[in-house]
């Protein structure tokens, strides 16, 4: 199995017997939700779709896995989503076959999908790799496979010694507690690992330290933080999660950042 990290997605390409492109958390229609909260932006759906199609063209996969939260609003569909989602999906499927693992934001998405595109929300195994969105408990039979999950929008906050900082999409790779998740692990399959995929939506990011400190899904509550690792969107290895947790602890110490006059 070969993994390729595509920075300009961010997206993940997995090559086994076939080539599968994975994209998570598109959140088409997010602008309508922002407008409802007083933040008014024009729709960037066209640019987001163009970036997705470019990623498909440059990676030449056999299929595209959409790892949930294709749309944004819950629990209903907004006017923007009604207008945009059907055309977006038609444009994508004219380019490549799609499989959709529905997320918690995807209520009603099934009406826009064709036969065979909608996958179980608890996940499925495709070409010996397990996929699910990440907001529910995964199906037991996903055990024994690398588990690819969206939902968490991981990003890393990097700071240098002079105080400059950078927020960047990132992957979180970790061993998971299979018994706590209820996964069936075949004998001899070794440890189970999960790979948390960053959001494709350019304005959806969530600090990896916050994911670890305050987990909000079954799988994020079951990662073994002591061996978790952070990888940038281009595949650059950053280091263990524990280093970022230690830095966060230092930032919270009383008096940090203050100097006596």
PDB file of C-alpha atoms in Angstrom:
ATOM      1  CA  UNK A   1       0.000   0.000   0.000  1.00  0.00           C
ATOM      2  CA  UNK A   2       1.314   3.446  -0.944  1.00  0.00           C
ATOM      3  CA  UNK A   3       0.093   6.769   0.460  1.00  0.00           C
ATOM      4  CA  UNK A   4       0.612  10.086  -1.300  1.00  0.00           C
ATOM      5  CA  UNK A   5      -0.173  13.362   0.441  1.00  0.00           C
ATOM      6  CA  UNK A   6      -1.433  16.046  -1.937  1.00  0.00           C
ATOM      7  CA  UNK A   7      -0.731  19.485  -0.510  1.00  0.00           C
ATOM      8  CA  UNK A   8      -2.890  21.513  -2.876  1.00  0.00           C
ATOM      9  CA  UNK A   9      -6.025  19.655  -1.781  1.00  0.00           C
ATOM     10  CA  UNK A  10      -5.435  18.840   0.906  1.00  0.00           C
ATOM     11  CA  UNK A  11      -6.184  15.316  -0.277  1.00  0.00           C
ATOM     12  CA  UNK A  12      -4.865  11.800   0.175  1.00  0.00           C
ATOM     13  CA  UNK A  13      -4.142   9.285  -2.588  1.00  0.00           C
ATOM     14  CA  UNK A  14      -3.937   5.611  -1.612  1.00  0.00           C
ATOM     15  CA  UNK A  15      -2.623   3.138  -4.144  1.00  0.00           C
ATOM     16  CA  UNK A  16      -3.210  -0.547  -3.485  1.00  0.00           C
ATOM     17  CA  UNK A  17      -4.682  -2.674  -6.269  1.00  0.00           C
ATOM     18  CA  UNK A  18      -6.376   0.546  -7.426  1.00  0.00           C
ATOM     19  CA  UNK A  19      -5.848   4.270  -6.910  1.00  0.00           C
ATOM     20  CA  UNK A  20      -8.294   5.911  -4.492  1.00  0.00           C
ATOM     21  CA  UNK A  21      -8.390   9.670  -3.940  1.00  0.00           C
ATOM     22  CA  UNK A  22      -9.775  10.748  -0.552  1.00  0.00           C
ATOM     23  CA  UNK A  23     -11.217  14.180   0.169  1.00  0.00           C
ATOM     24  CA  UNK A  24     -12.865  15.116   3.462  1.00  0.00           C
ATOM     25  CA  UNK A  25     -15.168  17.865   4.653  1.00  0.00           C
ATOM     26  CA  UNK A  26     -15.924  19.984   1.591  1.00  0.00           C
ATOM     27  CA  UNK A  27     -18.695  21.885   3.405  1.00  0.00           C
ATOM     28  CA  UNK A  28     -20.299  23.363   0.303  1.00  0.00           C
ATOM     29  CA  UNK A  29     -22.760  26.021   1.422  1.00  0.00           C
ATOM     30  CA  UNK A  30     -20.748  27.190   4.417  1.00  0.00           C
ATOM     31  CA  UNK A  31     -21.084  30.802   3.252  1.00  0.00           C
ATOM     32  CA  UNK A  32     -24.851  30.764   3.884  1.00  0.00           C
ATOM     33  CA  UNK A  33     -24.268  29.673   7.477  1.00  0.00           C
ATOM     34  CA  UNK A  34     -21.658  32.382   7.984  1.00  0.00           C
ATOM     35  CA  UNK A  35     -24.101  34.966   6.628  1.00  0.00           C
ATOM     36  CA  UNK A  36     -26.693  33.846   9.177  1.00  0.00           C
ATOM     37  CA  UNK A  37     -24.116  34.699  11.848  1.00  0.00           C
ATOM     38  CA  UNK A  38     -23.356  38.121  10.413  1.00  0.00           C
ATOM     39  CA  UNK A  39     -20.296  37.209   8.319  1.00  0.00           C
ATOM     40  CA  UNK A  40     -21.056  37.856   4.661  1.00  0.00           C
ATOM     41  CA  UNK A  41     -18.936  36.262   1.947  1.00  0.00           C
ATOM     42  CA  UNK A  42     -19.735  35.423  -1.628  1.00  0.00           C
ATOM     43  CA  UNK A  43     -19.913  31.726  -2.418  1.00  0.00           C
ATOM     44  CA  UNK A  44     -16.524  30.121  -3.032  1.00  0.00           C
ATOM     45  CA  UNK A  45     -18.086  26.869  -4.235  1.00  0.00           C
ATOM     46  CA  UNK A  46     -16.849  27.343  -7.800  1.00  0.00           C
ATOM     47  CA  UNK A  47     -13.236  27.825  -6.697  1.00  0.00           C
ATOM     48  CA  UNK A  48     -13.485  24.876  -4.282  1.00  0.00           C
ATOM     49  CA  UNK A  49     -14.905  22.655  -7.006  1.00  0.00           C
ATOM     50  CA  UNK A  50     -12.211  23.734  -9.480  1.00  0.00           C
ATOM     51  CA  UNK A  51      -9.531  22.875  -6.928  1.00  0.00           C
ATOM     52  CA  UNK A  52     -11.115  19.464  -6.414  1.00  0.00           C
ATOM     53  CA  UNK A  53     -11.273  18.772 -10.149  1.00  0.00           C
ATOM     54  CA  UNK A  54      -7.640  19.838 -10.546  1.00  0.00           C
ATOM     55  CA  UNK A  55      -6.681  17.439  -7.761  1.00  0.00           C
ATOM     56  CA  UNK A  56      -8.546  14.645  -9.549  1.00  0.00           C
ATOM     57  CA  UNK A  57      -6.877  15.432 -12.876  1.00  0.00           C
ATOM     58  CA  UNK A  58      -3.341  15.577 -11.476  1.00  0.00           C
ATOM     59  CA  UNK A  59      -3.621  12.410  -9.349  1.00  0.00           C
ATOM     60  CA  UNK A  60      -5.473  10.262 -11.955  1.00  0.00           C
ATOM     61  CA  UNK A  61      -7.347   8.025  -9.467  1.00  0.00           C
ATOM     62  CA  UNK A  62      -9.766   5.199 -10.245  1.00  0.00           C
ATOM     63  CA  UNK A  63     -12.335   6.510  -7.775  1.00  0.00           C
ATOM     64  CA  UNK A  64     -12.993   9.454  -5.486  1.00  0.00           C
ATOM     65  CA  UNK A  65     -14.002   8.857  -1.871  1.00  0.00           C
ATOM     66  CA  UNK A  66     -15.847  11.828  -0.373  1.00  0.00           C
ATOM     67  CA  UNK A  67     -15.342  11.353   3.324  1.00  0.00           C
ATOM     68  CA  UNK A  68     -18.415  13.183   4.553  1.00  0.00           C
ATOM     69  CA  UNK A  69     -19.748  16.668   5.158  1.00  0.00           C
ATOM     70  CA  UNK A  70     -20.158  17.463   1.491  1.00  0.00           C
ATOM     71  CA  UNK A  71     -22.762  20.053   2.478  1.00  0.00           C
ATOM     72  CA  UNK A  72     -22.682  22.329   5.502  1.00  0.00           C
ATOM     73  CA  UNK A  73     -26.051  23.282   6.951  1.00  0.00           C
ATOM     74  CA  UNK A  74     -27.867  21.145   9.501  1.00  0.00           C
ATOM     75  CA  UNK A  75     -30.522  19.937   9.946  1.00  0.00           C
ATOM     76  CA  UNK A  76     -31.947  21.219   6.664  1.00  0.00           C
ATOM     77  CA  UNK A  77     -30.794  22.259   3.210  1.00  0.00           C
ATOM     78  CA  UNK A  78     -30.256  25.952   2.561  1.00  0.00           C
ATOM     79  CA  UNK A  79     -31.238  27.754  -0.619  1.00  0.00           C
ATOM     80  CA  UNK A  80     -27.545  27.882  -1.562  1.00  0.00           C
ATOM     81  CA  UNK A  81     -27.191  24.106  -1.165  1.00  0.00           C
ATOM     82  CA  UNK A  82     -30.344  23.364  -3.163  1.00  0.00           C
ATOM     83  CA  UNK A  83     -28.957  25.533  -5.949  1.00  0.00           C
ATOM     84  CA  UNK A  84     -25.367  24.279  -5.921  1.00  0.00           C
ATOM     85  CA  UNK A  85     -25.070  20.682  -4.697  1.00  0.00           C
ATOM     86  CA  UNK A  86     -26.780  18.848  -7.617  1.00  0.00           C
ATOM     87  CA  UNK A  87     -24.610  20.583 -10.215  1.00  0.00           C
ATOM     88  CA  UNK A  88     -21.458  20.097  -8.141  1.00  0.00           C
ATOM     89  CA  UNK A  89     -22.018  16.349  -7.819  1.00  0.00           C
ATOM     90  CA  UNK A  90     -22.924  15.994 -11.499  1.00  0.00           C
ATOM     91  CA  UNK A  91     -19.727  17.795 -12.477  1.00  0.00           C
ATOM     92  CA  UNK A  92     -17.608  15.521 -10.275  1.00  0.00           C
ATOM     93  CA  UNK A  93     -19.201  12.244 -11.373  1.00  0.00           C
ATOM     94  CA  UNK A  94     -18.768  13.167 -15.031  1.00  0.00           C
ATOM     95  CA  UNK A  95     -15.040  13.200 -14.268  1.00  0.00           C
ATOM     96  CA  UNK A  96     -14.720  10.200 -11.936  1.00  0.00           C
ATOM     97  CA  UNK A  97     -16.832   7.619 -10.021  1.00  0.00           C
ATOM     98  CA  UNK A  98     -17.636   8.751  -6.483  1.00  0.00           C
ATOM     99  CA  UNK A  99     -18.365   7.038  -3.180  1.00  0.00           C
ATOM    100  CA  UNK A 100     -19.895   9.099  -0.374  1.00  0.00           C
ATOM    101  CA  UNK A 101     -19.526   8.309   3.323  1.00  0.00           C
ATOM    102  CA  UNK A 102     -22.142  10.638   4.842  1.00  0.00           C
ATOM    103  CA  UNK A 103     -21.203  12.930   7.697  1.00  0.00           C
ATOM    104  CA  UNK A 104     -23.193  14.648  10.391  1.00  0.00           C
ATOM    105  CA  UNK A 105     -23.760  17.650   8.077  1.00  0.00           C
ATOM    106  CA  UNK A 106     -25.034  15.489   5.198  1.00  0.00           C
ATOM    107  CA  UNK A 107     -28.690  15.206   6.183  1.00  0.00           C
ATOM    108  CA  UNK A 108     -30.636  14.984   2.930  1.00  0.00           C
ATOM    109  CA  UNK A 109     -27.578  14.354   0.728  1.00  0.00           C
ATOM    110  CA  UNK A 110     -28.969  11.007  -0.443  1.00  0.00           C
ATOM    111  CA  UNK A 111     -31.526  12.759  -2.680  1.00  0.00           C
ATOM    112  CA  UNK A 112     -28.653  14.047  -4.814  1.00  0.00           C
ATOM    113  CA  UNK A 113     -26.803  10.722  -5.104  1.00  0.00           C
ATOM    114  CA  UNK A 114     -27.082   7.945  -7.639  1.00  0.00           C
ATOM    115  CA  UNK A 115     -27.312   4.187  -7.083  1.00  0.00           C
ATOM    116  CA  UNK A 116     -24.219   2.748  -5.446  1.00  0.00           C
ATOM    117  CA  UNK A 117     -22.701   6.087  -4.401  1.00  0.00           C
ATOM    118  CA  UNK A 118     -24.016   6.287  -0.824  1.00  0.00           C
ATOM    119  CA  UNK A 119     -21.979   4.219   1.646  1.00  0.00           C
ATOM    120  CA  UNK A 120     -22.860   3.215   5.235  1.00  0.00           C
ATOM    121  CA  UNK A 121     -22.311   5.964   7.787  1.00  0.00           C
ATOM    122  CA  UNK A 122     -20.562   3.396   9.992  1.00  0.00           C
ATOM    123  CA  UNK A 123     -18.012   2.870   7.241  1.00  0.00           C
ATOM    124  CA  UNK A 124     -16.868   0.269   4.741  1.00  0.00           C
ATOM    125  CA  UNK A 125     -13.690  -1.409   3.502  1.00  0.00           C
ATOM    126  CA  UNK A 126     -12.573  -0.547  -0.027  1.00  0.00           C
ATOM    127  CA  UNK A 127      -9.462  -2.093  -1.552  1.00  0.00           C
ATOM    128  CA  UNK A 128      -8.321  -3.252   1.902  1.00  0.00           C
ATOM    129  CA  UNK A 129      -8.629   0.221   3.488  1.00  0.00           C
ATOM    130  CA  UNK A 130     -11.399   1.256   5.901  1.00  0.00           C
ATOM    131  CA  UNK A 131     -13.252   4.558   5.530  1.00  0.00           C
ATOM    132  CA  UNK A 132     -15.866   6.436   7.538  1.00  0.00           C
ATOM    133  CA  UNK A 133     -16.641  10.066   8.297  1.00  0.00           C
ATOM    134  CA  UNK A 134     -15.809   9.871  11.985  1.00  0.00           C
ATOM    135  CA  UNK A 135     -18.824  11.197  13.901  1.00  0.00           C
ATOM    136  CA  UNK A 136     -20.194   7.750  14.812  1.00  0.00           C
ATOM    137  CA  UNK A 137     -18.781   4.487  16.082  1.00  0.00           C
ATOM    138  CA  UNK A 138     -17.199   2.610  13.164  1.00  0.00           C
ATOM    139  CA  UNK A 139     -18.564  -0.763  12.110  1.00  0.00           C
ATOM    140  CA  UNK A 140     -16.877  -3.655  13.913  1.00  0.00           C
ATOM    141  CA  UNK A 141     -15.611  -5.250  10.698  1.00  0.00           C
ATOM    142  CA  UNK A 142     -13.418  -2.210   9.954  1.00  0.00           C
ATOM    143  CA  UNK A 143     -10.929  -3.575  12.482  1.00  0.00           C
ATOM    144  CA  UNK A 144      -7.698  -4.908  11.034  1.00  0.00           C
ATOM    145  CA  UNK A 145      -7.524  -2.177   8.380  1.00  0.00           C
ATOM    146  CA  UNK A 146      -6.001   1.276   8.260  1.00  0.00           C
ATOM    147  CA  UNK A 147      -8.941   3.494   9.229  1.00  0.00           C
ATOM    148  CA  UNK A 148      -9.262   6.778   7.311  1.00  0.00           C
ATOM    149  CA  UNK A 149     -11.516   9.352   8.952  1.00  0.00           C
ATOM    150  CA  UNK A 150     -12.644  12.930   8.358  1.00  0.00           C
ATOM    151  CA  UNK A 151     -14.890  15.056  10.612  1.00  0.00           C
ATOM    152  CA  UNK A 152     -12.136  16.521  12.821  1.00  0.00           C
ATOM    153  CA  UNK A 153     -10.644  19.146  10.431  1.00  0.00           C
ATOM    154  CA  UNK A 154      -7.155  18.815  11.974  1.00  0.00           C
ATOM    155  CA  UNK A 155      -4.723  21.685  11.622  1.00  0.00           C
ATOM    156  CA  UNK A 156      -1.449  22.404  13.348  1.00  0.00           C
ATOM    157  CA  UNK A 157      -0.277  25.694  14.808  1.00  0.00           C
ATOM    158  CA  UNK A 158       3.466  26.151  14.327  1.00  0.00           C
ATOM    159  CA  UNK A 159       5.460  28.840  16.129  1.00  0.00           C
ATOM    160  CA  UNK A 160       9.125  29.705  15.773  1.00  0.00           C
ATOM    161  CA  UNK A 161      11.514  31.129  18.386  1.00  0.00           C
ATOM    162  CA  UNK A 162      10.750  34.750  17.458  1.00  0.00           C
ATOM    163  CA  UNK A 163       6.995  34.305  17.825  1.00  0.00           C
ATOM    164  CA  UNK A 164       5.937  33.955  14.201  1.00  0.00           C
ATOM    165  CA  UNK A 165       3.114  31.472  13.771  1.00  0.00           C
ATOM    166  CA  UNK A 166       1.534  29.449  10.980  1.00  0.00           C
ATOM    167  CA  UNK A 167      -1.738  27.549  10.882  1.00  0.00           C
ATOM    168  CA  UNK A 168      -1.700  24.705   8.383  1.00  0.00           C
ATOM    169  CA  UNK A 169      -3.868  21.668   7.546  1.00  0.00           C
ATOM    170  CA  UNK A 170      -2.357  18.495   8.924  1.00  0.00           C
ATOM    171  CA  UNK A 171      -2.911  14.766   9.323  1.00  0.00           C
ATOM    172  CA  UNK A 172      -3.037  13.064  12.690  1.00  0.00           C
ATOM    173  CA  UNK A 173      -1.854   9.445  12.654  1.00  0.00           C
ATOM    174  CA  UNK A 174      -2.392   7.367  15.776  1.00  0.00           C
ATOM    175  CA  UNK A 175      -2.834   3.906  17.199  1.00  0.00           C
ATOM    176  CA  UNK A 176      -6.385   3.398  18.412  1.00  0.00           C
ATOM    177  CA  UNK A 177      -7.903   1.455  21.288  1.00  0.00           C
ATOM    178  CA  UNK A 178      -9.808  -1.154  19.299  1.00  0.00           C
ATOM    179  CA  UNK A 179     -11.617  -2.679  22.276  1.00  0.00           C
ATOM    180  CA  UNK A 180     -13.053   0.685  23.316  1.00  0.00           C
ATOM    181  CA  UNK A 181     -14.289   1.234  19.756  1.00  0.00           C
ATOM    182  CA  UNK A 182     -15.722  -2.286  19.518  1.00  0.00           C
ATOM    183  CA  UNK A 183     -13.612  -3.246  16.499  1.00  0.00           C
ATOM    184  CA  UNK A 184     -13.001  -6.859  15.528  1.00  0.00           C
ATOM    185  CA  UNK A 185      -9.260  -7.407  15.105  1.00  0.00           C
ATOM    186  CA  UNK A 186      -8.230 -10.533  13.173  1.00  0.00           C
ATOM    187  CA  UNK A 187      -5.528 -12.584  14.844  1.00  0.00           C
ATOM    188  CA  UNK A 188      -2.070 -11.568  13.678  1.00  0.00           C
ATOM    189  CA  UNK A 189      -3.173  -8.250  12.177  1.00  0.00           C
ATOM    190  CA  UNK A 190      -1.124  -6.204  14.665  1.00  0.00           C
ATOM    191  CA  UNK A 191      -2.073  -2.795  16.046  1.00  0.00           C
ATOM    192  CA  UNK A 192      -4.863  -0.754  14.506  1.00  0.00           C
ATOM    193  CA  UNK A 193      -4.125   2.736  13.234  1.00  0.00           C
ATOM    194  CA  UNK A 194      -6.274   5.665  12.203  1.00  0.00           C
ATOM    195  CA  UNK A 195      -5.406   8.564   9.927  1.00  0.00           C
ATOM    196  CA  UNK A 196      -7.363  11.774  10.490  1.00  0.00           C
ATOM    197  CA  UNK A 197      -7.660  13.696   7.207  1.00  0.00           C
ATOM    198  CA  UNK A 198      -7.734  17.537   7.135  1.00  0.00           C
ATOM    199  CA  UNK A 199     -10.706  19.405   5.706  1.00  0.00           C
ATOM    200  CA  UNK A 200     -10.686  20.265   2.004  1.00  0.00           C
ATOM    201  CA  UNK A 201     -12.700  23.378   2.827  1.00  0.00           C
ATOM    202  CA  UNK A 202     -10.214  26.213   3.057  1.00  0.00           C
ATOM    203  CA  UNK A 203     -11.778  27.925   6.083  1.00  0.00           C
ATOM    204  CA  UNK A 204     -12.479  24.840   8.205  1.00  0.00           C
ATOM    205  CA  UNK A 205      -9.679  23.978  10.588  1.00  0.00           C
ATOM    206  CA  UNK A 206      -9.483  22.764  14.173  1.00  0.00           C
ATOM    207  CA  UNK A 207      -6.350  22.718  16.282  1.00  0.00           C
ATOM    208  CA  UNK A 208      -4.942  19.215  16.754  1.00  0.00           C
ATOM    209  CA  UNK A 209      -4.123  20.037  20.391  1.00  0.00           C
ATOM    210  CA  UNK A 210      -7.795  20.826  21.017  1.00  0.00           C
ATOM    211  CA  UNK A 211      -8.800  17.528  19.366  1.00  0.00           C
ATOM    212  CA  UNK A 212      -6.525  15.711  21.803  1.00  0.00           C
ATOM    213  CA  UNK A 213      -7.436  17.793  24.864  1.00  0.00           C
ATOM    214  CA  UNK A 214     -11.194  17.790  24.319  1.00  0.00           C
ATOM    215  CA  UNK A 215     -12.097  14.902  21.974  1.00  0.00           C
ATOM    216  CA  UNK A 216     -15.561  15.151  20.459  1.00  0.00           C
ATOM    217  CA  UNK A 217     -16.041  11.819  18.677  1.00  0.00           C
ATOM    218  CA  UNK A 218     -15.765   8.132  19.589  1.00  0.00           C
ATOM    219  CA  UNK A 219     -12.558   7.634  17.612  1.00  0.00           C
ATOM    220  CA  UNK A 220     -10.825  10.782  18.868  1.00  0.00           C
ATOM    221  CA  UNK A 221     -11.546   9.605  22.421  1.00  0.00           C
ATOM    222  CA  UNK A 222      -9.828   6.302  21.623  1.00  0.00           C
ATOM    223  CA  UNK A 223      -6.496   7.415  20.157  1.00  0.00           C
ATOM    224  CA  UNK A 224      -3.316   6.594  22.052  1.00  0.00           C
ATOM    225  CA  UNK A 225      -1.822  10.029  22.384  1.00  0.00           C
ATOM    226  CA  UNK A 226       1.595   8.756  23.431  1.00  0.00           C
ATOM    227  CA  UNK A 227       2.387   7.479  19.923  1.00  0.00           C
ATOM    228  CA  UNK A 228       0.279   9.869  17.817  1.00  0.00           C
ATOM    229  CA  UNK A 229       2.119  11.772  15.079  1.00  0.00           C
ATOM    230  CA  UNK A 230       1.494  14.904  13.013  1.00  0.00           C
ATOM    231  CA  UNK A 231       2.051  15.124   9.255  1.00  0.00           C
ATOM    232  CA  UNK A 232       1.617  18.245   7.136  1.00  0.00           C
ATOM    233  CA  UNK A 233      -0.631  18.294   4.077  1.00  0.00           C
ATOM    234  CA  UNK A 234       2.365  17.776   1.761  1.00  0.00           C
ATOM    235  CA  UNK A 235       3.533  14.699   3.692  1.00  0.00           C
ATOM    236  CA  UNK A 236       6.234  16.449   5.725  1.00  0.00           C
ATOM    237  CA  UNK A 237       6.668  14.776   9.095  1.00  0.00           C
ATOM    238  CA  UNK A 238       6.332  17.298  11.922  1.00  0.00           C
ATOM    239  CA  UNK A 239       6.726  15.136  15.001  1.00  0.00           C
ATOM    240  CA  UNK A 240       4.860  13.461  17.835  1.00  0.00           C
ATOM    241  CA  UNK A 241       1.667  14.953  19.182  1.00  0.00           C
ATOM    242  CA  UNK A 242       3.168  14.841  22.666  1.00  0.00           C
ATOM    243  CA  UNK A 243       5.533  17.712  21.832  1.00  0.00           C
ATOM    244  CA  UNK A 244       2.598  19.983  20.982  1.00  0.00           C
ATOM    245  CA  UNK A 245       0.772  18.952  24.130  1.00  0.00           C
ATOM    246  CA  UNK A 246       3.860  19.814  26.172  1.00  0.00           C
ATOM    247  CA  UNK A 247       4.108  23.217  24.455  1.00  0.00           C
ATOM    248  CA  UNK A 248       0.444  23.831  25.211  1.00  0.00           C
ATOM    249  CA  UNK A 249       1.060  23.001  28.870  1.00  0.00           C
ATOM    250  CA  UNK A 250       3.927  25.494  28.941  1.00  0.00           C
ATOM    251  CA  UNK A 251       1.729  28.212  27.403  1.00  0.00           C
ATOM    252  CA  UNK A 252      -0.792  27.730  30.208  1.00  0.00           C
ATOM    253  CA  UNK A 253       1.701  28.035  33.053  1.00  0.00           C
ATOM    254  CA  UNK A 254       1.056  31.093  35.295  1.00  0.00           C
ATOM    255  CA  UNK A 255       3.192  34.084  34.429  1.00  0.00           C
ATOM    256  CA  UNK A 256       4.320  32.854  31.040  1.00  0.00           C
ATOM    257  CA  UNK A 257       4.859  35.749  28.691  1.00  0.00           C
ATOM    258  CA  UNK A 258       5.170  38.357  31.479  1.00  0.00           C
ATOM    259  CA  UNK A 259       8.358  40.050  32.657  1.00  0.00           C
ATOM    260  CA  UNK A 260       9.141  42.062  35.751  1.00  0.00           C
ATOM    261  CA  UNK A 261       9.560  45.791  35.175  1.00  0.00           C
TER     262      UNK A 261
END
